[in-house]
C-alpha positions as semicolon CSV with decimal commas, in nm:
position;residue;x (nm);y (nm);z (nm)
1;M;0,000;0,000;0,000
2;K;0,142;0,336;-0,103
3;A;0,137;0,634;0,131
4;K;-0,103;0,918;0,065
5;F;-0,016;1,281;0,122
6;S;-0,185;1,607;0,212
7;V;-0,010;1,887;0,022
8;P;-0,033;2,267;0,036
9;F;-0,158;2,517;-0,219
10;N;0,102;2,792;-0,257
11;G;-0,076;2,974;-0,539
12;D;0,066;2,760;-0,821
13;L;-0,219;2,576;-0,993
14;A;0,020;2,403;-1,233
15;L;0,210;2,255;-0,939
16;V;-0,117;2,127;-0,793
17;K;-0,204;1,953;-1,120
18;E;0,144;1,802;-1,134
19;A;0,119;1,670;-0,778
20;L;-0,233;1,533;-0,826
21;S;-0,128;1,356;-1,145
22;S;0,107;1,142;-0,937
23;G;-0,186;0,964;-0,774
24;R;-0,020;1,009;-0,433
25;V;-0,222;1,308;-0,310
26;S;-0,537;1,257;-0,106
27;E;-0,592;1,619;-0,004
28;V;-0,489;1,976;-0,086
29;Y;-0,497;2,225;0,200
30;F;-0,516;2,602;0,181
31;A;-0,603;2,912;0,381
32;L;-0,833;3,199;0,299
33;P;-0,664;3,532;0,225
34;G;-0,648;3,796;0,495
35;R;-0,488;3,830;0,835
36;R;-0,815;3,738;1,009
37;S;-0,888;3,431;0,801
38;G;-0,868;3,201;1,100
39;A;-0,552;3,034;0,970
40;S;-0,229;3,009;1,163
41;D;0,007;3,264;1,011
42;H;0,335;3,190;1,185
43;F;0,615;3,260;0,932
44;V;0,361;3,392;0,677
45;L;0,439;3,752;0,592
46;P;0,164;4,014;0,544
47;G;0,068;4,029;0,178
48;G;0,213;3,682;0,126
49;V;0,087;3,390;-0,076
50;D;-0,252;3,361;0,090
51;A;-0,341;3,717;-0,008
52;A;-0,217;3,667;-0,363
53;Y;-0,392;3,341;-0,438
54;G;-0,737;3,420;-0,302
55;P;-0,889;3,467;-0,651
56;L;-0,749;3,127;-0,757
57;L;-0,936;2,925;-0,495
58;P;-1,243;2,849;-0,712
59;A;-1,011;2,711;-0,980
60;L;-0,828;2,507;-0,716
61;A;-1,159;2,359;-0,602
62;R;-1,247;2,261;-0,960
63;I;-0,908;2,100;-1,023
64;C;-0,926;1,894;-0,704
65;A;-1,282;1,786;-0,783
66;G;-1,169;1,675;-1,127
67;F;-0,903;1,450;-0,974
68;G;-1,132;1,325;-0,698
69;V;-0,904;1,480;-0,435
70;R;-1,037;1,643;-0,118
71;T;-0,987;2,008;-0,028
72;N;-0,908;2,113;0,328
73;L;-0,955;2,467;0,459
74;L;-0,715;2,572;0,732
75;C;-0,882;2,748;1,021
76;N;-0,607;2,650;1,257
77;A;-0,524;2,961;1,456
78;P;-0,466;2,856;1,818
79;S;-0,760;3,075;1,919
80;L;-1,059;3,178;1,709
81;A;-1,202;3,408;1,976
82;L;-1,118;3,721;1,773
83;T;-1,193;3,576;1,430
84;P;-1,512;3,673;1,239
85;L;-1,654;3,337;1,134
86;T;-1,938;3,436;0,902
87;G;-1,709;3,486;0,602
88;I;-1,526;3,160;0,673
89;F;-1,851;2,965;0,681
90;A;-1,964;3,129;0,355
91;A;-1,633;3,054;0,181
92;A;-1,639;2,692;0,296
93;K;-1,984;2,649;0,144
94;A;-1,899;2,833;-0,179
95;L;-1,580;2,633;-0,233
96;K;-1,746;2,307;-0,125
97;V;-1,453;2,212;0,095
98;A;-1,449;1,855;0,218
99;S;-1,299;1,939;0,555
100;I;-1,179;2,215;0,784
101;T;-0,877;2,193;1,013
102;L;-0,922;2,344;1,358
103;A;-0,674;2,405;1,638
104;D;-0,916;2,568;1,885
105;P;-1,132;2,294;2,041
106;L;-1,373;2,552;2,184
107;F;-1,516;2,607;1,836
108;I;-1,577;2,247;1,729
109;D;-1,950;2,256;1,802
110;K;-1,996;2,594;1,635
111;F;-1,834;2,471;1,313
112;R;-2,031;2,149;1,322
113;R;-2,361;2,336;1,353
114;A;-2,273;2,588;1,082
115;L;-2,126;2,332;0,840
116;P;-2,286;1,993;0,910
117;E;-2,170;1,847;0,577
118;V;-1,805;1,943;0,628
119;A;-1,572;1,703;0,810
120;L;-1,357;1,841;1,091
121;Q;-0,987;1,774;1,136
122;A;-0,760;1,845;1,432
123;S;-0,450;2,054;1,368
124;V;-0,101;1,966;1,484
125;I;-0,130;2,287;1,687
126;M;-0,390;2,115;1,907
127;N;-0,095;1,913;2,041
128;L;-0,260;1,570;2,047
129;R;0,022;1,379;2,212
130;S;-0,154;1,130;2,438
131;E;-0,416;0,859;2,408
132;E;-0,647;1,063;2,632
133;R;-0,626;1,374;2,414
134;V;-0,701;1,163;2,108
135;R;-1,004;1,012;2,282
136;Q;-1,137;1,357;2,367
137;M;-1,128;1,467;2,004
138;L;-1,285;1,143;1,886
139;R;-1,567;1,189;2,136
140;A;-1,608;1,540;1,996
141;G;-1,663;1,392;1,651
142;V;-1,339;1,503;1,487
143;G;-1,268;1,250;1,212
144;T;-0,904;1,313;1,118
145;L;-0,639;1,384;1,378
146;T;-0,307;1,544;1,293
147;L;-0,107;1,426;1,590
148;A;0,158;1,630;1,768
149;A;0,483;1,601;1,575
150;E;0,655;1,440;1,874
151;V;0,427;1,138;1,828
152;N;0,622;1,063;1,508
153;R;0,892;0,938;1,745
154;D;0,659;0,738;1,973
155;L;0,570;0,413;1,800
156;P;0,417;0,253;2,113
157;L;0,172;0,545;2,143
158;L;0,086;0,520;1,774
159;R;0,007;0,152;1,821
160;R;-0,223;0,232;2,114
161;I;-0,397;0,501;1,909
162;K;-0,440;0,253;1,625
163;K;-0,629;0,022;1,861
164;L;-0,883;0,299;1,924
165;K;-1,020;0,235;1,574
166;A;-1,211;-0,059;1,717
167;E;-1,391;0,182;1,950
168;F;-1,412;0,475;1,707
169;P;-1,431;0,320;1,359
170;G;-1,347;0,536;1,062
171;F;-1,120;0,798;1,216
172;K;-0,790;0,875;1,046
173;V;-0,444;0,954;1,176
174;K;-0,237;1,214;0,995
175;L;0,133;1,271;1,067
176;M;0,334;1,577;0,968
177;A;0,630;1,428;0,784
178;N;0,878;1,706;0,706
179;Y;0,849;1,884;1,041
180;Y;1,162;2,049;1,175
181;C;1,078;2,243;1,491
182;G;1,267;2,134;1,800
183;Y;1,152;1,826;1,986
184;D;0,899;1,922;2,256
185;C;0,973;2,291;2,206
186;V;0,818;2,516;2,470
187;F;0,791;2,798;2,214
188;M;0,559;2,622;1,969
189;N;0,229;2,757;2,096
190;A;0,374;3,104;2,154
191;H;0,497;3,119;1,795
192;Y;0,159;3,020;1,657
193;L;-0,011;3,274;1,883
194;S;0,225;3,545;1,759
195;G;0,106;3,476;1,406
196;M;-0,241;3,596;1,505
197;F;-0,093;3,943;1,550
198;G;0,116;3,966;1,238
199;G;0,425;3,826;1,406
200;R;0,471;4,146;1,606
201;G;0,507;3,953;1,932
202;T;0,779;3,735;1,788
203;S;0,971;4,031;1,646
204;A;0,950;4,229;1,967
205;A;1,079;3,938;2,173
206;G;1,367;3,853;1,945
207;G;1,198;3,573;1,760
208;G;1,387;3,252;1,804
209;C;1,361;2,932;2,005
210;F;1,587;2,996;2,302
211;F;1,719;2,756;2,566
212;R;1,752;2,455;2,334
213;G;2,095;2,378;2,476
214;G;2,310;2,400;2,165
215;D;2,371;2,025;2,129
216;A;2,479;1,948;1,774
217;A;2,257;1,639;1,776
218;E;1,947;1,856;1,820
219;G;1,886;1,837;1,446
220;I;1,851;1,458;1,465
221;R;1,613;1,470;1,762
222;R;1,368;1,692;1,576
223;P;1,066;1,472;1,495
224;F;1,084;1,457;1,116
225;I;1,000;1,145;0,917
226;R;1,247;1,078;0,635
227;P;1,106;0,980;0,293
228;E;1,260;0,634;0,333
229;D;1,087;0,582;0,669
230;I;0,731;0,660;0,561
231;G;0,691;0,292;0,476
232;L;0,735;0,189;0,840
233;Y;0,421;0,378;0,939
234;V;0,227;0,259;0,635
235;K;0,324;-0,108;0,673
236;D;0,205;-0,118;1,034
237;R;-0,100;0,101;0,954
238;L;0,004;0,354;1,215
239;A;-0,091;0,648;0,991
240;D;-0,346;0,698;0,717
241;E;-0,202;1,013;0,565
242;F;0,108;1,232;0,580
243;K;0,110;1,610;0,569
244;L;0,383;1,793;0,377
245;I;0,455;2,157;0,459
246;A;0,447;2,450;0,396
247;R;0,211;2,659;0,187
248;Y;0,444;2,959;0,159
249;Q;0,731;2,763;0,004
250;A;0,843;2,836;-0,350
251;S;0,722;2,586;-0,609
252;S;1,078;2,469;-0,671
253;V;1,112;2,374;-0,304
254;L;0,774;2,202;-0,288
255;R;0,847;2,011;-0,607
256;K;1,166;1,871;-0,451
257;I;0,978;1,778;-0,132
258;Y;0,701;1,604;-0,329
259;A;0,945;1,412;-0,547
260;A;1,135;1,280;-0,246
261;Y;0,833;1,173;-0,044
262;F;0,638;1,031;-0,337
263;R;0,941;0,819;-0,435
264;G;1,029;0,735;-0,076
265;K;1,391;0,814;-0,142
266;F;1,621;1,116;-0,134
267;G;1,997;1,131;-0,174
268;G;2,075;1,492;-0,087
269;D;2,076;1,719;0,217
270;L;1,779;1,614;0,429
271;G;1,742;1,971;0,552
272;E;1,632;2,078;0,205
273;L;1,307;1,888;0,263
274;L;1,232;1,980;0,621
275;G;1,005;2,235;0,777
276;G;0,876;2,578;0,702
277;K;1,222;2,706;0,615
278;A;1,329;2,434;0,373
279;G;1,390;2,688;0,099
280;D;1,662;2,869;0,296
281;Y;1,784;2,574;0,503
282;A;2,134;2,575;0,357
283;K;2,179;2,938;0,458
284;S;2,013;2,926;0,798
285;Q;2,146;2,593;0,930
286;M;2,490;2,570;0,767
287;C;2,495;2,197;0,817
288;Y;2,465;1,935;0,543
289;M;2,290;1,617;0,662
290;D;2,350;1,349;0,401
291;N;2,022;1,159;0,392
292;S;2,186;0,857;0,228
293;L;2,406;0,805;0,536
294;F;2,133;0,756;0,795
295;P;2,169;0,408;0,947
296;K;1,930;0,128;0,867
297;G;1,656;0,104;1,127
298;F;1,682;0,471;1,226
299;A;1,305;0,530;1,247
300;G;1,244;0,219;1,455
301;K;1,526;0,309;1,692
302;V;1,424;0,670;1,759
303;G;1,057;0,572;1,763
304;A;1,104;0,320;2,043
305;C;1,354;0,499;2,269
306;D;1,262;0,639;2,611
307;K;1,392;0,990;2,527
308;N;1,647;0,971;2,808
309;C;1,899;1,160;2,599
310;A;2,144;1,215;2,884
311;S;2,224;0,843;2,897
312;C;2,214;0,771;2,523
313;G;2,447;0,887;2,250
314;Y;2,261;0,745;1,950
315;C;2,144;1,074;1,797
316;R;2,488;1,226;1,848
317;R;2,648;0,932;1,668
318;V;2,398;0,959;1,382
319;F;2,465;1,331;1,356
320;G;2,838;1,268;1,333
321;R;2,782;1,008;1,063
322;V;2,549;1,211;0,838
323;T;2,748;1,535;0,866
324;A;3,097;1,387;0,826
325;G;3,119;1,486;0,461
326;S;3,012;1,840;0,539
327;R;3,284;1,875;0,800
328;R;3,549;1,743;0,561
329;R;3,446;1,995;0,296
330;N;3,477;2,280;0,546
331;E;3,823;2,178;0,672
């Protein structure tokens, strides 16, 4: 069974057609234009892609319908308390979206009443990282759950969540594959909240993720799923779908990400595929991680460990292995 992917719309309709033609896309996600669209805008600059591609959304809906691929509207700001919802409801109906992704659980019932024919999905921002949190969303009637990225590295938890399908038949698990924020980062929610205010809070505070510790192996601990390791989750039916980010990437960057994950293989710098900053990774990280040098069984190893990093040097050894060529070039 081949993996299926949820991919972003960055304003390039030709890229959407190209991706859908692969047969590997189950869903295209997008946000409405405007700062108060209800979408999480962390890293998205004012006047960015969402504002530019608003007029293209009807065409996007037609293309997806022609391929039999679902559309997903992002309404995943961490709080919707200040968001006017009338326009969002109207747009969802006009575009005939199949689903809406929410991060604010307080608004689940309101969306269900306003849009009874539209399926609801849980955002990664909802931080579903325990069996109990998953149960709560399933009881609320949310049908697709994008789990917290840290769960990518917790195979026992994924197996327990899989067993819940006997109790809640039909729900789907979605994992964010090319995620690159720090493992269990305390700043995640604050960064998403700052996006609700145009990023002003982030800029005023200095922006970055502080207090990470500076360990070189941090890049390995980040909960990405390599293209080669997608098959582990598919084989054991631990995930139904994989989300690729991000919607503000250039088409050239997204095309490289799609090619790698659709093929399940990539021979270059893994950082070029990862996270919201994949397009400028080489400049911002200054560290080449040779994806072909990751050891066999990497995903199973990091997915089963107890995260007691102080007593384990595995990630540090992997980091040394995959960056050895980069260090030699810089000597």
